[in-house]
Amino acid sequence: MTPSHPMAETALHPLGFSRARFILFVVTALAVVIAPFVLYPIFLMKIYCFIIFAVAYNLLLGYTGLMSFGHAAFWGMGAYLTAYSAANWGFGFEAALLTGTVTGAALGLIFGLVAIRRTGLYFAMITLALAQMVYFICLQSPFTGGEDGVQGVPRGSLLGLVDLNNDWNLYWLVGTILLGTIILSNRVVHSPFGQVLRAIRNNPARAKSLGYNVDRYKLCAFVMSAALAGFAGGLKAIIFQIATLTDVSTVASTEAVLITLVGGIGTIFGPAVGSIIVLSLEHYLAPFGPWVMFTQGVVFVFFVLVFRKGLLGEFQSYFKTSL
């Protein structure tokens, strides 16, 4: 259970990053500070939410080796419960976001108990089927508002002190949450728990022979990933003040897979790179209508053929570092 790149794991900085990762973290932090003066803050916050979503997905695929096609269920239900609790139950920002996170974790536990004993394509198909069930429930259930969704979600205030209806206040909060998520992800991946997950990914039979309960570790990783996805979905619902069926559709799951593959599976900063590329293409090609999906397909094929490990994955392989 040694790290993939032992040399890159030495010389840790105070936040627990290796030297290369610490440099990337500083670059990311500077980008968060500078970006709103160049680009539209709402668009940037959307990217940040998808980065957090991709970080959640990468924990499962990149470090545990489980490809899920059902993460839209956690993202979407997190968004719905956050929106509904804020709009109809009068929950504040913190309580509403916690509701979405717990919803994602609870749903992840249910999905995990059903699917975790399967691997490969069977695991992926089970998660897809369960996610489709969730989509159908959301389509028919009154509390989701059907095709109209849950609208008019109040943003509230942070600790009753900071007004989040101000886009700039909300931006700095979301940017801080993003940086905290990256730090947390790095800590989890390089903790003893994360080392066990990587051992399970590389050789589950050997990990089991060493006395680890493989299914239990997989289930823990699945629930953690689902909880973080629910958190990201809830944050997105508060930013845009709406939760819709799109959030629980297979489109959201496809985005998570595409972002992770483009950025680099099993890299800390891959989700950030992938989210910027994929969402920027969607945003700037939106006027061309159907060409957005065509372009996404071309990008996906290009990265699969040329950058099989993703952009950062190929970069770290070439420079023998860990990102």
mmCIF file of C-alpha atoms in Angstrom:
data_model
loop_
_atom_site.group_PDB
_atom_site.id
_atom_site.type_symbol
_atom_site.label_atom_id
_atom_site.label_comp_id
_atom_site.label_asym_id
_atom_site.label_seq_id
_atom_site.Cartn_x
_atom_site.Cartn_y
_atom_site.Cartn_z
ATOM 1 C CA MET A 1 0.000 0.000 0.000
ATOM 2 C CA THR A 2 2.755 2.408 -0.917
ATOM 3 C CA PRO A 3 1.922 5.594 -2.828
ATOM 4 C CA SER A 4 1.930 5.444 -6.622
ATOM 5 C CA HIS A 5 4.739 8.019 -6.757
ATOM 6 C CA PRO A 6 6.815 7.722 -3.556
ATOM 7 C CA MET A 7 9.167 10.559 -4.445
ATOM 8 C CA ALA A 8 6.253 12.918 -4.945
ATOM 9 C CA GLU A 9 4.806 12.205 -1.528
ATOM 10 C CA THR A 10 7.823 13.524 0.366
ATOM 11 C CA ALA A 11 8.493 17.095 1.466
ATOM 12 C CA LEU A 12 4.959 17.729 2.666
ATOM 13 C CA HIS A 13 3.802 21.276 3.249
ATOM 14 C CA PRO A 14 1.706 22.399 6.260
ATOM 15 C CA LEU A 15 -1.607 21.687 4.484
ATOM 16 C CA GLY A 16 -0.543 18.100 3.791
ATOM 17 C CA PHE A 17 0.287 18.617 0.101
ATOM 18 C CA SER A 18 3.392 17.417 -1.665
ATOM 19 C CA ARG A 19 5.500 20.174 -3.227
ATOM 20 C CA ALA A 20 3.861 19.863 -6.670
ATOM 21 C CA ARG A 21 0.358 19.753 -5.225
ATOM 22 C CA PHE A 22 1.061 22.722 -2.971
ATOM 23 C CA ILE A 23 2.103 24.784 -5.998
ATOM 24 C CA LEU A 24 -1.102 23.803 -7.794
ATOM 25 C CA PHE A 25 -3.134 24.654 -4.704
ATOM 26 C CA VAL A 26 -1.580 28.128 -4.550
ATOM 27 C CA VAL A 27 -2.314 28.608 -8.260
ATOM 28 C CA THR A 28 -5.914 27.509 -7.668
ATOM 29 C CA ALA A 29 -6.312 29.875 -4.720
ATOM 30 C CA LEU A 30 -4.934 32.782 -6.776
ATOM 31 C CA ALA A 31 -7.304 31.891 -9.612
ATOM 32 C CA VAL A 32 -10.255 31.948 -7.192
ATOM 33 C CA VAL A 33 -9.248 35.438 -6.032
ATOM 34 C CA ILE A 34 -8.609 36.895 -9.500
ATOM 35 C CA ALA A 35 -11.286 35.145 -11.603
ATOM 36 C CA PRO A 36 -14.394 37.134 -10.496
ATOM 37 C CA PHE A 37 -12.778 40.344 -11.733
ATOM 38 C CA VAL A 38 -12.487 38.798 -15.198
ATOM 39 C CA LEU A 39 -15.441 36.416 -15.509
ATOM 40 C CA TYR A 40 -19.069 36.365 -14.359
ATOM 41 C CA PRO A 41 -19.167 35.219 -10.690
ATOM 42 C CA ILE A 42 -22.311 33.093 -11.172
ATOM 43 C CA PHE A 43 -20.636 31.123 -13.961
ATOM 44 C CA LEU A 44 -17.558 30.643 -11.810
ATOM 45 C CA MET A 45 -19.664 29.368 -8.909
ATOM 46 C CA LYS A 46 -21.266 26.836 -11.240
ATOM 47 C CA ILE A 47 -17.786 25.594 -12.168
ATOM 48 C CA TYR A 48 -16.835 25.376 -8.482
ATOM 49 C CA CYS A 49 -19.935 23.286 -7.701
ATOM 50 C CA PHE A 50 -19.089 20.878 -10.492
ATOM 51 C CA ILE A 51 -15.489 20.674 -9.272
ATOM 52 C CA ILE A 52 -16.770 19.575 -5.864
ATOM 53 C CA PHE A 53 -19.126 17.116 -7.591
ATOM 54 C CA ALA A 54 -16.229 15.720 -9.648
ATOM 55 C CA VAL A 55 -14.038 15.478 -6.524
ATOM 56 C CA ALA A 56 -16.786 13.326 -4.991
ATOM 57 C CA TYR A 57 -16.960 11.137 -8.087
ATOM 58 C CA ASN A 58 -13.172 10.881 -8.356
ATOM 59 C CA LEU A 59 -12.984 9.569 -4.793
ATOM 60 C CA LEU A 60 -15.071 6.607 -5.933
ATOM 61 C CA LEU A 61 -13.667 6.007 -9.420
ATOM 62 C CA GLY A 62 -10.112 7.262 -9.113
ATOM 63 C CA TYR A 63 -9.222 5.935 -5.678
ATOM 64 C CA THR A 64 -11.610 3.008 -5.141
ATOM 65 C CA GLY A 65 -11.974 1.786 -8.713
ATOM 66 C CA LEU A 66 -15.783 1.868 -8.809
ATOM 67 C CA MET A 67 -17.434 3.475 -11.833
ATOM 68 C CA SER A 68 -20.891 4.739 -10.935
ATOM 69 C CA PHE A 69 -23.440 5.925 -13.482
ATOM 70 C CA GLY A 70 -25.835 6.990 -10.751
ATOM 71 C CA HIS A 71 -24.221 9.989 -9.106
ATOM 72 C CA ALA A 72 -26.883 12.270 -10.542
ATOM 73 C CA ALA A 73 -29.229 10.798 -7.924
ATOM 74 C CA PHE A 74 -27.085 12.143 -5.058
ATOM 75 C CA TRP A 75 -26.367 15.475 -6.760
ATOM 76 C CA GLY A 76 -30.023 15.940 -7.721
ATOM 77 C CA MET A 77 -31.638 14.802 -4.480
ATOM 78 C CA GLY A 78 -29.167 16.924 -2.543
ATOM 79 C CA ALA A 79 -30.290 19.860 -4.664
ATOM 80 C CA TYR A 80 -33.999 19.064 -4.230
ATOM 81 C CA LEU A 81 -33.906 18.602 -0.446
ATOM 82 C CA THR A 82 -31.730 21.674 0.052
ATOM 83 C CA ALA A 83 -34.085 23.745 -2.103
ATOM 84 C CA TYR A 84 -37.258 22.351 -0.554
ATOM 85 C CA SER A 85 -36.080 22.726 3.047
ATOM 86 C CA ALA A 86 -35.037 26.324 2.409
ATOM 87 C CA ALA A 87 -38.131 27.306 0.413
ATOM 88 C CA ASN A 88 -40.826 25.420 2.342
ATOM 89 C CA TRP A 89 -39.472 24.570 5.790
ATOM 90 C CA GLY A 90 -37.761 27.894 6.385
ATOM 91 C CA PHE A 91 -34.313 26.361 6.918
ATOM 92 C CA GLY A 92 -31.356 28.719 6.887
ATOM 93 C CA PHE A 93 -28.348 28.333 4.612
ATOM 94 C CA GLU A 94 -26.424 25.998 6.903
ATOM 95 C CA ALA A 95 -29.374 23.766 7.844
ATOM 96 C CA ALA A 96 -30.609 23.494 4.250
ATOM 97 C CA LEU A 97 -27.161 22.558 2.966
ATOM 98 C CA LEU A 98 -26.775 20.000 5.757
ATOM 99 C CA THR A 99 -30.151 18.521 4.758
ATOM 100 C CA GLY A 100 -28.936 18.053 1.188
ATOM 101 C CA THR A 101 -25.676 16.496 2.370
ATOM 102 C CA VAL A 102 -27.413 14.036 4.696
ATOM 103 C CA THR A 103 -29.864 13.166 1.914
ATOM 104 C CA GLY A 104 -26.975 12.333 -0.407
ATOM 105 C CA ALA A 105 -25.304 10.207 2.279
ATOM 106 C CA ALA A 106 -28.531 8.326 3.106
ATOM 107 C CA LEU A 107 -29.233 7.645 -0.546
ATOM 108 C CA GLY A 108 -25.614 6.580 -1.020
ATOM 109 C CA LEU A 109 -25.977 4.094 1.828
ATOM 110 C CA ILE A 110 -29.051 2.579 0.176
ATOM 111 C CA PHE A 111 -27.385 2.427 -3.245
ATOM 112 C CA GLY A 112 -24.214 1.032 -1.730
ATOM 113 C CA LEU A 113 -25.907 -1.764 0.174
ATOM 114 C CA VAL A 114 -27.563 -2.865 -3.063
ATOM 115 C CA ALA A 115 -24.654 -2.455 -5.490
ATOM 116 C CA ILE A 116 -21.392 -2.702 -3.557
ATOM 117 C CA ARG A 117 -20.990 -6.487 -3.880
ATOM 118 C CA ARG A 118 -20.820 -6.161 -7.651
ATOM 119 C CA THR A 119 -17.898 -4.837 -9.657
ATOM 120 C CA GLY A 120 -17.189 -3.480 -13.102
ATOM 121 C CA LEU A 121 -20.043 -3.207 -15.570
ATOM 122 C CA TYR A 122 -22.529 -4.866 -13.193
ATOM 123 C CA PHE A 123 -21.884 -2.248 -10.518
ATOM 124 C CA ALA A 124 -22.232 0.565 -13.066
ATOM 125 C CA MET A 125 -25.499 -0.803 -14.445
ATOM 126 C CA ILE A 126 -27.028 -1.255 -10.979
ATOM 127 C CA THR A 127 -26.208 2.347 -10.029
ATOM 128 C CA LEU A 128 -27.653 3.546 -13.338
ATOM 129 C CA ALA A 129 -30.871 1.597 -12.776
ATOM 130 C CA LEU A 130 -31.247 2.938 -9.229
ATOM 131 C CA ALA A 131 -30.630 6.497 -10.440
ATOM 132 C CA GLN A 132 -33.322 6.092 -13.088
ATOM 133 C CA MET A 133 -35.736 5.015 -10.354
ATOM 134 C CA VAL A 134 -34.908 8.183 -8.436
ATOM 135 C CA TYR A 135 -35.504 10.246 -11.583
ATOM 136 C CA PHE A 136 -38.934 8.653 -12.068
ATOM 137 C CA ILE A 137 -39.830 9.321 -8.414
ATOM 138 C CA CYS A 138 -38.805 12.967 -8.790
ATOM 139 C CA LEU A 139 -40.834 13.254 -11.985
ATOM 140 C CA GLN A 140 -43.986 11.975 -10.285
ATOM 141 C CA SER A 141 -43.578 13.301 -6.750
ATOM 142 C CA PRO A 142 -45.450 16.519 -5.822
ATOM 143 C CA PHE A 143 -42.690 17.913 -3.619
ATOM 144 C CA THR A 144 -40.274 18.236 -6.554
ATOM 145 C CA GLY A 145 -42.665 20.380 -8.572
ATOM 146 C CA GLY A 146 -42.448 18.025 -11.561
ATOM 147 C CA GLU A 147 -41.018 19.707 -14.643
ATOM 148 C CA ASP A 148 -41.204 23.118 -12.950
ATOM 149 C CA GLY A 149 -38.846 22.091 -10.164
ATOM 150 C CA VAL A 150 -38.458 23.856 -6.816
ATOM 151 C CA GLN A 151 -38.145 27.569 -7.543
ATOM 152 C CA GLY A 152 -37.578 30.715 -5.531
ATOM 153 C CA VAL A 153 -35.050 29.145 -3.178
ATOM 154 C CA PRO A 154 -33.877 31.755 -0.651
ATOM 155 C CA ARG A 155 -30.131 32.076 -0.262
ATOM 156 C CA GLY A 156 -30.397 33.283 3.313
ATOM 157 C CA SER A 157 -27.339 34.425 5.232
ATOM 158 C CA LEU A 158 -24.195 32.864 6.620
ATOM 159 C CA LEU A 159 -24.481 32.483 10.398
ATOM 160 C CA GLY A 160 -27.066 35.262 10.287
ATOM 161 C CA LEU A 161 -24.297 37.784 9.578
ATOM 162 C CA VAL A 162 -23.356 37.722 5.886
ATOM 163 C CA ASP A 163 -26.079 38.358 3.316
ATOM 164 C CA LEU A 164 -25.767 35.685 0.627
ATOM 165 C CA ASN A 165 -28.183 37.427 -1.722
ATOM 166 C CA ASN A 166 -25.163 39.518 -2.636
ATOM 167 C CA ASP A 167 -23.384 37.617 -5.437
ATOM 168 C CA TRP A 168 -19.956 38.719 -4.250
ATOM 169 C CA ASN A 169 -20.511 37.532 -0.691
ATOM 170 C CA LEU A 170 -21.759 34.201 -1.989
ATOM 171 C CA TYR A 171 -18.841 33.925 -4.400
ATOM 172 C CA TRP A 172 -16.195 34.289 -1.690
ATOM 173 C CA LEU A 173 -18.002 31.718 0.428
ATOM 174 C CA VAL A 174 -18.231 29.195 -2.432
ATOM 175 C CA GLY A 175 -14.587 29.831 -3.357
ATOM 176 C CA THR A 176 -13.531 29.156 0.232
ATOM 177 C CA ILE A 177 -15.630 25.971 0.298
ATOM 178 C CA LEU A 178 -13.945 24.829 -2.925
ATOM 179 C CA LEU A 179 -10.455 25.294 -1.501
ATOM 180 C CA GLY A 180 -11.508 23.530 1.703
ATOM 181 C CA THR A 181 -12.867 20.618 -0.342
ATOM 182 C CA ILE A 182 -9.556 20.222 -2.170
ATOM 183 C CA ILE A 183 -7.673 20.185 1.151
ATOM 184 C CA LEU A 184 -10.130 17.659 2.594
ATOM 185 C CA SER A 185 -9.870 15.459 -0.500
ATOM 186 C CA ASN A 186 -6.084 15.445 -0.288
ATOM 187 C CA ARG A 187 -6.234 14.550 3.418
ATOM 188 C CA VAL A 188 -8.674 11.674 2.855
ATOM 189 C CA VAL A 189 -6.776 10.218 -0.087
ATOM 190 C CA HIS A 190 -3.453 10.230 1.775
ATOM 191 C CA SER A 191 -4.809 9.025 5.094
ATOM 192 C CA PRO A 192 -4.554 5.343 6.113
ATOM 193 C CA PHE A 193 -8.172 5.013 4.955
ATOM 194 C CA GLY A 194 -7.247 6.369 1.533
ATOM 195 C CA GLN A 195 -4.266 4.025 1.291
ATOM 196 C CA VAL A 196 -6.577 1.076 1.904
ATOM 197 C CA LEU A 197 -8.932 2.322 -0.819
ATOM 198 C CA ARG A 198 -6.060 2.434 -3.290
ATOM 199 C CA ALA A 199 -4.989 -1.058 -2.268
ATOM 200 C CA ILE A 200 -8.546 -2.265 -2.907
ATOM 201 C CA ARG A 201 -8.547 -0.538 -6.287
ATOM 202 C CA ASN A 202 -5.253 -2.128 -7.307
ATOM 203 C CA ASN A 203 -5.753 -5.620 -5.881
ATOM 204 C CA PRO A 204 -8.956 -6.308 -3.894
ATOM 205 C CA ALA A 205 -8.075 -9.971 -3.353
ATOM 206 C CA ARG A 206 -4.754 -9.095 -1.749
ATOM 207 C CA ALA A 207 -6.351 -6.385 0.399
ATOM 208 C CA LYS A 208 -8.881 -8.940 1.608
ATOM 209 C CA SER A 209 -6.144 -11.453 2.373
ATOM 210 C CA LEU A 210 -4.468 -8.815 4.569
ATOM 211 C CA GLY A 211 -7.574 -8.706 6.748
ATOM 212 C CA TYR A 212 -9.386 -5.660 5.368
ATOM 213 C CA ASN A 213 -13.155 -5.825 4.988
ATOM 214 C CA VAL A 214 -13.237 -4.810 1.330
ATOM 215 C CA ASP A 215 -17.010 -4.393 1.083
ATOM 216 C CA ARG A 216 -17.110 -2.204 4.185
ATOM 217 C CA TYR A 217 -14.383 0.092 2.877
ATOM 218 C CA LYS A 218 -16.118 0.326 -0.502
ATOM 219 C CA LEU A 219 -19.395 1.182 1.212
ATOM 220 C CA CYS A 220 -17.724 3.889 3.315
ATOM 221 C CA ALA A 221 -16.158 5.409 0.196
ATOM 222 C CA PHE A 222 -19.492 5.246 -1.611
ATOM 223 C CA VAL A 223 -21.348 7.013 1.209
ATOM 224 C CA MET A 224 -18.646 9.692 1.507
ATOM 225 C CA SER A 225 -18.757 10.283 -2.241
ATOM 226 C CA ALA A 226 -22.563 10.461 -2.219
ATOM 227 C CA ALA A 227 -22.593 12.885 0.722
ATOM 228 C CA LEU A 228 -20.144 15.233 -0.999
ATOM 229 C CA ALA A 229 -22.146 15.003 -4.232
ATOM 230 C CA GLY A 230 -25.323 15.885 -2.308
ATOM 231 C CA PHE A 231 -23.493 18.818 -0.732
ATOM 232 C CA ALA A 232 -22.392 20.059 -4.169
ATOM 233 C CA GLY A 233 -25.907 19.721 -5.552
ATOM 234 C CA GLY A 234 -27.356 21.609 -2.596
ATOM 235 C CA LEU A 235 -24.821 24.394 -3.016
ATOM 236 C CA LYS A 236 -25.704 24.670 -6.690
ATOM 237 C CA ALA A 237 -29.438 24.864 -5.851
ATOM 238 C CA ILE A 238 -28.817 27.749 -3.458
ATOM 239 C CA ILE A 239 -26.645 29.625 -5.956
ATOM 240 C CA PHE A 240 -29.182 29.384 -8.786
ATOM 241 C CA GLN A 241 -32.171 29.358 -6.411
ATOM 242 C CA ILE A 242 -33.765 26.410 -8.214
ATOM 243 C CA ALA A 243 -33.653 22.603 -8.376
ATOM 244 C CA THR A 244 -34.953 20.844 -11.483
ATOM 245 C CA LEU A 245 -35.247 17.411 -13.098
ATOM 246 C CA THR A 246 -32.028 18.081 -14.991
ATOM 247 C CA ASP A 247 -30.187 17.674 -11.705
ATOM 248 C CA VAL A 248 -31.329 14.049 -11.345
ATOM 249 C CA SER A 249 -31.075 13.115 -15.038
ATOM 250 C CA THR A 250 -28.355 10.959 -16.559
ATOM 251 C CA VAL A 251 -26.882 14.164 -18.018
ATOM 252 C CA ALA A 252 -25.471 15.063 -14.593
ATOM 253 C CA SER A 253 -23.881 11.616 -14.187
ATOM 254 C CA THR A 254 -22.399 11.881 -17.687
ATOM 255 C CA GLU A 255 -20.918 15.277 -16.808
ATOM 256 C CA ALA A 256 -19.223 13.827 -13.721
ATOM 257 C CA VAL A 257 -17.712 10.965 -15.746
ATOM 258 C CA LEU A 258 -16.589 13.262 -18.571
ATOM 259 C CA ILE A 259 -15.044 15.827 -16.219
ATOM 260 C CA THR A 260 -13.133 13.132 -14.331
ATOM 261 C CA LEU A 261 -11.829 11.472 -17.502
ATOM 262 C CA VAL A 262 -10.774 14.764 -19.088
ATOM 263 C CA GLY A 263 -9.067 16.096 -15.952
ATOM 264 C CA GLY A 264 -7.405 12.868 -14.873
ATOM 265 C CA ILE A 265 -8.656 9.884 -12.900
ATOM 266 C CA GLY A 266 -7.040 9.542 -9.498
ATOM 267 C CA THR A 267 -5.577 13.060 -9.355
ATOM 268 C CA ILE A 268 -6.386 15.701 -6.749
ATOM 269 C CA PHE A 269 -6.602 18.615 -9.182
ATOM 270 C CA GLY A 270 -7.961 16.694 -12.184
ATOM 271 C CA PRO A 271 -11.597 17.558 -11.315
ATOM 272 C CA ALA A 272 -10.745 21.278 -11.408
ATOM 273 C CA VAL A 273 -9.078 21.050 -14.821
ATOM 274 C CA GLY A 274 -11.835 18.849 -16.229
ATOM 275 C CA SER A 275 -14.634 21.085 -14.931
ATOM 276 C CA ILE A 276 -13.066 24.213 -16.395
ATOM 277 C CA ILE A 277 -12.657 22.585 -19.825
ATOM 278 C CA VAL A 278 -16.066 20.878 -20.029
ATOM 279 C CA LEU A 279 -18.176 23.694 -18.582
ATOM 280 C CA SER A 280 -16.361 26.366 -20.575
ATOM 281 C CA LEU A 281 -17.133 24.451 -23.762
ATOM 282 C CA GLU A 282 -20.792 24.215 -22.748
ATOM 283 C CA HIS A 283 -20.961 27.893 -21.844
ATOM 284 C CA TYR A 284 -19.226 29.412 -24.840
ATOM 285 C CA LEU A 285 -20.724 27.008 -27.392
ATOM 286 C CA ALA A 286 -24.279 27.352 -26.052
ATOM 287 C CA PRO A 287 -25.343 29.692 -28.920
ATOM 288 C CA PHE A 288 -24.617 26.854 -31.371
ATOM 289 C CA GLY A 289 -27.320 24.601 -29.883
ATOM 290 C CA PRO A 290 -26.875 20.894 -30.787
ATOM 291 C CA TRP A 291 -23.214 21.479 -31.601
ATOM 292 C CA VAL A 292 -22.502 21.564 -27.864
ATOM 293 C CA MET A 293 -23.182 17.833 -27.503
ATOM 294 C CA PHE A 294 -21.273 17.103 -30.711
ATOM 295 C CA THR A 295 -18.263 19.061 -29.477
ATOM 296 C CA GLN A 296 -18.387 17.315 -26.097
ATOM 297 C CA GLY A 297 -18.352 13.995 -27.910
ATOM 298 C CA VAL A 298 -15.347 15.016 -29.979
ATOM 299 C CA VAL A 299 -13.496 16.201 -26.865
ATOM 300 C CA PHE A 300 -14.303 12.955 -25.071
ATOM 301 C CA VAL A 301 -13.048 10.824 -27.976
ATOM 302 C CA PHE A 302 -9.928 12.991 -28.286
ATOM 303 C CA PHE A 303 -9.018 12.586 -24.620
ATOM 304 C CA VAL A 304 -9.721 8.847 -24.657
ATOM 305 C CA LEU A 305 -7.453 8.360 -27.671
ATOM 306 C CA VAL A 306 -4.688 10.888 -26.920
ATOM 307 C CA PHE A 307 -4.778 11.522 -23.164
ATOM 308 C CA ARG A 308 -5.910 8.146 -21.847
ATOM 309 C CA LYS A 309 -5.083 9.103 -18.267
ATOM 310 C CA GLY A 310 -6.628 12.550 -18.610
ATOM 311 C CA LEU A 311 -4.772 15.834 -18.915
ATOM 312 C CA LEU A 312 -3.188 15.872 -15.449
ATOM 313 C CA GLY A 313 -2.819 12.091 -15.460
ATOM 314 C CA GLU A 314 -0.598 12.210 -18.539
ATOM 315 C CA PHE A 315 1.232 15.239 -17.174
ATOM 316 C CA GLN A 316 2.103 13.534 -13.892
ATOM 317 C CA SER A 317 3.198 10.370 -15.705
ATOM 318 C CA TYR A 318 5.522 12.312 -17.977
ATOM 319 C CA PHE A 319 7.104 14.392 -15.199
ATOM 320 C CA LYS A 320 7.055 11.540 -12.639
ATOM 321 C CA THR A 321 5.212 13.625 -10.079
ATOM 322 C CA SER A 322 1.852 13.315 -8.342
ATOM 323 C CA LEU A 323 -0.925 15.852 -8.914
#
